[in-house]
Amino acid sequence: MISIVVPVFNESASLGDLHHRLTQTLKELGQSHEVIFVDDGSSDGSADVLRALHAQDRAVRVIRFNRNYGQHAAVVAGMERARGDVVVTLDADLQNPPEDIGPLLAALTEGVDVVGGWRKTRHDPWLRRLASWAVNRVASAVVGVRMQDYGCMLRAYRRSVVEQILASRGVSQFVPALANTFATGVAEVSVAHGPREHGGSRYGLARLLRLSFDLLTGFSLLPIQVVSLTGILVSILGLGFALVLGLRRLLIGPEVEGVFTLFSILFVFVGLQILALGLIGEYVGRIYQEVRRRPPYVISEVLE
Ligand code: UDP
Ligand code: MG
């Protein structure tokens, strides 16, 4: 059996169409399946649409959060309840067609336990694509698994990987990156991508930034080690600078000009120090969250 997990945040306009196309696709594939919709605190009537879908289709299960916790929390909640041997995640906005699930499953061959969709031609604003490009580079580097598209959420995971993801939630919220650290083999399949038909992206800048920071510090100590190395380098440079100034003072006399040059150099280092503090704070913050052990989400309703 396969489980389809769909995070939903104010998607009432596309849910009916999505359910129809999804069911059609799975029927053609001859797959026994369940569809788990996770309502991430929608306020546009998505809940009513989901209740209706549940009433008409036994394969539909619904989990509802009490408020908005974010796409990745929703995906994890869906995975937690999924019963399938394979879990496929899919966005609710139909930017990725459900029809591409077939090729995705076909790529899940021997030795491959994660298959990612790759949006070769993307229909998103260029700023969004630029951000994704950066995220891909960072994710590939920190996870150590090169992928063209970490951001595409049309993906398939084997049960074994899903278990590992659930067991290591504290590490990161970024499900595709987390999955790749546990996968024996990963594959990528080119999938279609269209513009959003109803409304704009449900992602704000703040949430994207949050996710990038999470990615940066969730998988390695590399960022903080780079800062330490920079610190060592700067100290050596500073020492050389002091030597030169000392010699100059003995040979030529005291220097008074160039004070503002010194200021600008100082500002660079002040900036570096603040960056270093921020990075340390980011790691400490992670420890704090781990220690606090607050539940990552609260479920208010389950239909199954
Ligand atoms: N989503 C969610 N919670 C959020 C934001 C988004 O569950 O806080 C869902 C949304 O309903 C959609 C998917 O995550 O099914 C991807 O969101 P969106 O299409 O807005 O992201 P984009 O395509 O712009 O990356
Ligand atoms: Mg989208």
CSV table of C-alpha atoms and ligand atoms in Angstrom, one decimal:
chain,number,residue,atom,x,y,z
A,1,MET,CA,0.0,0.0,0.0
A,2,ILE,CA,1.1,3.6,-0.5
A,3,SER,CA,0.2,6.6,1.6
A,4,ILE,CA,-0.1,10.0,0.0
A,5,VAL,CA,0.5,12.8,2.5
A,6,VAL,CA,-0.9,16.2,1.5
A,7,PRO,CA,-0.2,19.3,3.7
A,8,VAL,CA,-3.1,21.8,3.4
A,9,PHE,CA,-3.0,25.5,4.3
A,10,ASN,CA,-6.0,27.4,2.9
A,11,GLU,CA,-6.4,25.4,-0.3
A,12,SER,CA,-10.2,24.9,-0.4
A,13,ALA,CA,-10.3,25.9,-4.1
A,14,SER,CA,-8.1,23.1,-5.3
A,15,LEU,CA,-8.9,20.2,-2.9
A,16,GLY,CA,-11.8,18.8,-4.9
A,17,ASP,CA,-9.8,18.8,-8.2
A,18,LEU,CA,-6.8,17.4,-6.4
A,19,HIS,CA,-8.7,14.5,-4.8
A,20,HIS,CA,-10.3,13.6,-8.2
A,21,ARG,CA,-7.1,13.6,-10.1
A,22,LEU,CA,-5.2,11.8,-7.4
A,23,THR,CA,-7.8,9.0,-7.1
A,24,GLN,CA,-7.9,8.6,-10.9
A,25,THR,CA,-4.1,8.3,-11.0
A,26,LEU,CA,-3.9,5.8,-8.2
A,27,LYS,CA,-6.7,3.7,-9.8
A,28,GLU,CA,-4.8,3.6,-13.1
A,29,LEU,CA,-1.7,2.5,-11.3
A,30,GLY,CA,-3.7,-0.2,-9.6
A,31,GLN,CA,-2.3,0.8,-6.3
A,32,SER,CA,-4.0,0.2,-3.0
A,33,HIS,CA,-3.7,3.5,-1.2
A,34,GLU,CA,-4.7,6.0,1.5
A,35,VAL,CA,-4.7,9.8,1.2
A,36,ILE,CA,-3.8,11.7,4.4
A,37,PHE,CA,-4.7,15.3,4.3
A,38,VAL,CA,-3.1,17.4,7.1
A,39,ASP,CA,-5.0,20.6,7.6
A,40,ASP,CA,-2.3,23.1,8.9
A,41,GLY,CA,-4.7,25.5,10.6
A,42,SER,CA,-6.6,26.6,7.5
A,43,SER,CA,-9.2,29.4,7.9
A,44,ASP,CA,-10.8,29.3,4.4
A,45,GLY,CA,-13.2,26.4,4.8
A,46,SER,CA,-10.6,23.8,3.8
A,47,ALA,CA,-11.7,21.8,6.8
A,48,ASP,CA,-15.3,21.5,5.6
A,49,VAL,CA,-14.1,20.4,2.1
A,50,LEU,CA,-11.9,17.8,3.8
A,51,ARG,CA,-14.7,16.5,5.9
A,52,ALA,CA,-16.9,16.1,2.8
A,53,LEU,CA,-14.1,14.2,1.0
A,54,HIS,CA,-13.7,11.9,4.0
A,55,ALA,CA,-17.4,11.2,4.0
A,56,GLN,CA,-17.4,10.2,0.3
A,57,ASP,CA,-14.1,8.3,0.1
A,58,ARG,CA,-13.0,5.7,2.7
A,59,ALA,CA,-9.4,6.1,1.6
A,60,VAL,CA,-9.3,9.7,2.8
A,61,ARG,CA,-8.0,10.4,6.3
A,62,VAL,CA,-7.8,13.8,7.8
A,63,ILE,CA,-5.6,15.2,10.5
A,64,ARG,CA,-6.3,18.8,11.7
A,65,PHE,CA,-3.9,21.0,13.6
A,66,ASN,CA,-5.3,23.5,16.0
A,67,ARG,CA,-3.3,26.3,14.3
A,68,ASN,CA,-0.6,26.9,11.6
A,69,TYR,CA,2.7,25.0,12.3
A,70,GLY,CA,4.1,25.0,8.8
A,71,GLN,CA,4.3,22.6,5.8
A,72,HIS,CA,7.1,20.3,7.2
A,73,ALA,CA,5.3,19.8,10.5
A,74,ALA,CA,2.2,18.9,8.6
A,75,VAL,CA,4.2,16.4,6.5
A,76,VAL,CA,5.7,14.8,9.6
A,77,ALA,CA,2.3,14.5,11.3
A,78,GLY,CA,1.0,12.7,8.2
A,79,MET,CA,4.0,10.4,8.1
A,80,GLU,CA,3.5,9.5,11.7
A,81,ARG,CA,0.0,8.1,10.9
A,82,ALA,CA,0.8,6.7,7.5
A,83,ARG,CA,0.4,2.9,7.1
A,84,GLY,CA,1.8,2.4,3.7
A,85,ASP,CA,5.1,0.8,2.8
A,86,VAL,CA,5.8,3.9,0.7
A,87,VAL,CA,4.9,7.4,1.6
A,88,VAL,CA,4.5,10.0,-1.2
A,89,THR,CA,4.2,13.7,-0.3
A,90,LEU,CA,2.4,16.1,-2.6
A,91,ASP,CA,1.5,19.8,-2.3
A,92,ALA,CA,-2.2,20.6,-2.4
A,93,ASP,CA,-1.9,23.5,-4.8
A,94,LEU,CA,-1.6,21.3,-8.0
A,95,GLN,CA,1.6,23.0,-9.1
A,96,ASN,CA,2.9,19.5,-9.2
A,97,PRO,CA,0.5,17.2,-11.1
A,98,PRO,CA,-0.6,14.1,-9.2
A,99,GLU,CA,-0.2,12.2,-12.5
A,100,ASP,CA,3.6,12.3,-11.9
A,101,ILE,CA,3.3,9.9,-9.0
A,102,GLY,CA,3.6,7.0,-11.5
A,103,PRO,CA,7.1,7.8,-12.7
A,104,LEU,CA,8.1,8.6,-9.1
A,105,LEU,CA,7.1,5.2,-7.9
A,106,ALA,CA,8.8,3.5,-10.9
A,107,ALA,CA,12.1,5.1,-9.9
A,108,LEU,CA,11.8,3.5,-6.5
A,109,THR,CA,13.9,0.5,-7.6
A,110,GLU,CA,16.2,-1.8,-5.7
A,111,GLY,CA,18.7,0.1,-3.5
A,112,VAL,CA,16.8,3.4,-3.9
A,113,ASP,CA,14.7,4.5,-1.0
A,114,VAL,CA,14.1,8.2,-1.6
A,115,VAL,CA,12.9,9.6,-5.0
A,116,GLY,CA,12.7,13.3,-5.4
A,117,GLY,CA,10.8,15.3,-8.0
A,118,TRP,CA,12.9,17.8,-10.0
A,119,ARG,CA,11.1,20.8,-11.3
A,120,LYS,CA,13.2,21.4,-14.4
A,121,THR,CA,11.1,24.3,-15.6
A,122,ARG,CA,9.6,26.1,-12.6
A,123,HIS,CA,6.8,28.6,-12.7
A,124,ASP,CA,7.7,30.7,-9.7
A,125,PRO,CA,8.9,34.3,-9.4
A,126,TRP,CA,12.7,34.7,-10.1
A,127,LEU,CA,13.4,35.8,-6.6
A,128,ARG,CA,11.9,32.6,-5.3
A,129,ARG,CA,13.9,30.5,-7.8
A,130,LEU,CA,17.1,32.3,-6.7
A,131,ALA,CA,16.4,31.5,-3.1
A,132,SER,CA,15.8,27.8,-4.0
A,133,TRP,CA,19.1,27.7,-5.9
A,134,ALA,CA,20.9,28.8,-2.8
A,135,VAL,CA,19.0,26.4,-0.6
A,136,ASN,CA,19.9,23.5,-3.0
A,137,ARG,CA,23.6,24.3,-2.8
A,138,VAL,CA,23.5,24.6,1.0
A,139,ALA,CA,21.5,21.5,1.4
A,140,SER,CA,23.7,19.5,-1.0
A,141,ALA,CA,26.8,20.6,1.0
A,142,VAL,CA,25.6,20.1,4.5
A,143,VAL,CA,23.8,16.8,3.8
A,144,GLY,CA,26.5,15.5,1.5
A,145,VAL,CA,24.0,14.2,-1.1
A,146,ARG,CA,23.9,16.2,-4.3
A,147,MET,CA,20.4,16.9,-5.6
A,148,GLN,CA,19.0,19.2,-8.2
A,149,ASP,CA,15.9,20.1,-6.3
A,150,TYR,CA,15.6,19.8,-2.5
A,151,GLY,CA,12.6,22.1,-2.5
A,152,CYS,CA,10.2,20.0,-4.6
A,153,MET,CA,7.8,18.3,-2.2
A,154,LEU,CA,6.5,15.7,-4.7
A,155,ARG,CA,8.7,12.9,-3.3
A,156,ALA,CA,8.5,9.2,-2.4
A,157,TYR,CA,10.0,7.6,0.7
A,158,ARG,CA,10.3,4.0,1.7
A,159,ARG,CA,9.0,3.0,5.1
A,160,SER,CA,12.5,2.5,6.6
A,161,VAL,CA,13.4,6.1,5.8
A,162,VAL,CA,10.1,7.4,7.2
A,163,GLU,CA,10.8,5.7,10.5
A,164,GLN,CA,14.2,7.3,10.7
A,165,ILE,CA,12.7,10.8,9.9
A,166,LEU,CA,10.2,10.3,12.7
A,167,ALA,CA,12.9,9.2,15.1
A,168,SER,CA,15.1,12.3,14.5
A,169,ARG,CA,12.6,15.1,14.4
A,170,GLY,CA,14.6,17.4,16.7
A,171,VAL,CA,17.5,17.5,14.2
A,172,SER,CA,15.7,19.5,11.5
A,173,GLN,CA,12.3,20.3,10.1
A,174,PHE,CA,13.5,20.0,6.6
A,175,VAL,CA,12.1,16.6,5.6
A,176,PRO,CA,13.9,16.1,2.2
A,177,ALA,CA,17.3,16.9,3.7
A,178,LEU,CA,16.6,14.7,6.7
A,179,ALA,CA,15.5,11.9,4.5
A,180,ASN,CA,18.7,12.0,2.4
A,181,THR,CA,20.9,11.6,5.4
A,182,PHE,CA,19.3,8.2,6.0
A,183,ALA,CA,18.7,7.0,2.4
A,184,THR,CA,20.9,4.2,1.0
A,185,GLY,CA,20.3,5.5,-2.5
A,186,VAL,CA,18.4,8.5,-3.9
A,187,ALA,CA,17.0,9.1,-7.3
A,188,GLU,CA,15.6,12.2,-9.0
A,189,VAL,CA,12.8,12.2,-11.5
A,190,SER,CA,11.9,15.2,-13.7
A,191,VAL,CA,8.3,16.3,-12.8
A,192,ALA,CA,6.0,19.0,-14.3
A,193,HIS,CA,5.4,22.3,-12.5
A,194,GLY,CA,2.8,24.8,-13.3
A,195,PRO,CA,1.9,28.3,-11.9
A,196,ARG,CA,-0.4,28.5,-8.9
A,197,GLU,CA,-4.0,28.8,-9.9
A,198,HIS,CA,-5.5,29.9,-6.6
A,199,GLY,CA,-3.9,32.7,-4.7
A,200,GLY,CA,-0.2,33.1,-4.1
A,201,SER,CA,2.4,31.1,-2.3
A,202,ARG,CA,1.6,30.2,1.3
A,203,TYR,CA,5.2,30.8,2.2
A,204,GLY,CA,6.3,34.1,3.7
A,205,LEU,CA,9.8,35.4,3.7
A,206,ALA,CA,10.1,34.7,7.4
A,207,ARG,CA,9.3,31.1,7.0
A,208,LEU,CA,11.8,30.7,4.2
A,209,LEU,CA,14.5,32.3,6.2
A,210,ARG,CA,13.7,30.1,9.2
A,211,LEU,CA,14.0,27.0,7.1
A,212,SER,CA,17.4,28.1,5.7
A,213,PHE,CA,18.8,28.7,9.1
A,214,ASP,CA,17.5,25.4,10.2
A,215,LEU,CA,19.2,23.7,7.3
A,216,LEU,CA,22.5,25.5,8.0
A,217,THR,CA,22.8,24.5,11.6
A,218,GLY,CA,20.8,21.4,11.7
A,219,PHE,CA,23.2,19.0,9.9
A,220,SER,CA,26.7,20.1,10.8
A,221,LEU,CA,29.0,22.2,12.9
A,222,LEU,CA,30.7,23.4,9.7
A,223,PRO,CA,29.3,27.0,9.9
A,224,ILE,CA,30.6,27.6,13.4
A,225,GLN,CA,33.9,26.0,12.5
A,226,VAL,CA,34.3,28.3,9.5
A,227,VAL,CA,33.7,31.2,12.0
A,228,SER,CA,36.4,29.8,14.3
A,229,LEU,CA,38.9,29.5,11.4
A,230,THR,CA,38.1,33.1,10.3
A,231,GLY,CA,38.8,34.2,13.9
A,232,ILE,CA,42.2,32.5,13.8
A,233,LEU,CA,43.0,34.1,10.4
A,234,VAL,CA,42.0,37.5,11.6
A,235,SER,CA,44.1,37.2,14.8
A,236,ILE,CA,47.2,36.4,12.7
A,237,LEU,CA,46.5,39.3,10.4
A,238,GLY,CA,46.0,41.6,13.4
A,239,LEU,CA,49.3,40.5,14.8
A,240,GLY,CA,51.1,41.3,11.6
A,241,PHE,CA,49.4,44.6,11.5
A,242,ALA,CA,50.5,45.4,15.0
A,243,LEU,CA,54.1,44.5,14.1
A,244,VAL,CA,54.1,46.7,11.1
A,245,LEU,CA,52.6,49.6,13.1
A,246,GLY,CA,55.2,49.1,15.9
A,247,LEU,CA,58.1,49.1,13.5
A,248,ARG,CA,56.7,52.1,11.7
A,249,ARG,CA,56.5,54.0,15.0
A,250,LEU,CA,60.1,53.2,15.8
A,251,LEU,CA,61.5,54.0,12.4
A,252,ILE,CA,59.3,56.8,11.0
A,253,GLY,CA,57.3,58.0,14.0
A,254,PRO,CA,53.7,57.9,15.2
A,255,GLU,CA,50.9,57.7,12.7
A,256,VAL,CA,47.9,60.0,12.9
A,257,GLU,CA,46.4,59.8,9.5
A,258,GLY,CA,44.2,57.0,8.3
A,259,VAL,CA,42.1,56.9,11.4
A,260,PHE,CA,39.0,56.3,9.4
A,261,THR,CA,40.6,53.5,7.4
A,262,LEU,CA,41.1,51.9,10.8
A,263,PHE,CA,37.4,52.5,11.6
A,264,SER,CA,36.2,50.8,8.5
A,265,ILE,CA,38.5,47.8,9.2
A,266,LEU,CA,37.1,47.7,12.7
A,267,PHE,CA,33.5,47.7,11.4
A,268,VAL,CA,34.2,44.6,9.3
A,269,PHE,CA,35.4,42.8,12.4
A,270,VAL,CA,32.5,44.0,14.5
A,271,GLY,CA,30.2,42.6,11.8
A,272,LEU,CA,32.0,39.3,11.9
A,273,GLN,CA,31.7,39.2,15.7
A,274,ILE,CA,28.0,39.8,15.5
A,275,LEU,CA,27.6,37.1,12.9
A,276,ALA,CA,29.6,34.7,15.1
A,277,LEU,CA,27.4,35.5,18.1
A,278,GLY,CA,24.3,34.9,16.0
A,279,LEU,CA,25.6,31.5,14.9
A,280,ILE,CA,26.3,30.5,18.4
A,281,GLY,CA,22.9,31.7,19.4
A,282,GLU,CA,21.4,29.6,16.6
A,283,TYR,CA,23.0,26.4,18.0
A,284,VAL,CA,22.1,27.4,21.6
A,285,GLY,CA,18.6,28.0,20.5
A,286,ARG,CA,18.4,24.5,19.0
A,287,ILE,CA,19.5,23.1,22.3
A,288,TYR,CA,17.0,25.2,24.1
A,289,GLN,CA,14.2,23.9,22.0
A,290,GLU,CA,15.3,20.4,22.4
A,291,VAL,CA,15.4,20.8,26.2
A,292,ARG,CA,12.1,22.4,26.4
A,293,ARG,CA,10.5,19.4,24.6
A,294,ARG,CA,7.3,21.2,23.6
A,295,PRO,CA,5.2,19.1,21.2
A,296,PRO,CA,5.9,20.3,17.6
A,297,TYR,CA,2.2,20.5,16.9
A,298,VAL,CA,-1.2,20.0,18.5
A,299,ILE,CA,-3.8,17.9,16.7
A,300,SER,CA,-7.4,19.0,17.2
A,301,GLU,CA,-9.3,16.6,15.0
A,302,VAL,CA,-8.7,13.2,13.3
A,303,LEU,CA,-11.1,11.7,10.8
A,304,GLU,CA,-10.4,8.1,9.8
B,1,UDP,N1,1.5,24.7,3.4
B,1,UDP,C1,1.2,24.3,4.7
B,1,UDP,N2,1.5,25.1,5.8
B,1,UDP,C2,2.1,26.3,5.6
B,1,UDP,C3,2.4,26.7,4.2
B,1,UDP,C4,2.1,25.9,3.2
B,1,UDP,O1,0.7,23.2,4.9
B,1,UDP,O2,2.3,27.0,6.5
B,1,UDP,C5,1.2,23.8,2.3
B,1,UDP,C6,0.4,24.4,1.2
B,1,UDP,O3,-1.0,24.3,1.4
B,1,UDP,C7,0.8,23.6,0.0
B,1,UDP,C8,2.2,23.2,0.3
B,1,UDP,O4,2.4,23.4,1.7
B,1,UDP,O5,0.1,22.4,-0.1
B,1,UDP,C9,3.2,24.1,-0.4
B,1,UDP,O6,2.9,25.5,-0.2
B,1,UDP,P1,3.0,26.6,-1.3
B,1,UDP,O7,2.5,26.0,-2.6
B,1,UDP,O8,2.5,27.8,-0.9
B,1,UDP,O9,4.6,26.7,-1.5
B,1,UDP,P2,5.5,27.0,-2.8
B,1,UDP,O10,4.9,26.2,-3.9
B,1,UDP,O11,5.3,28.5,-3.0
B,1,UDP,O12,6.8,26.6,-2.4
B,2,MG,MG,3.1,25.6,-4.5
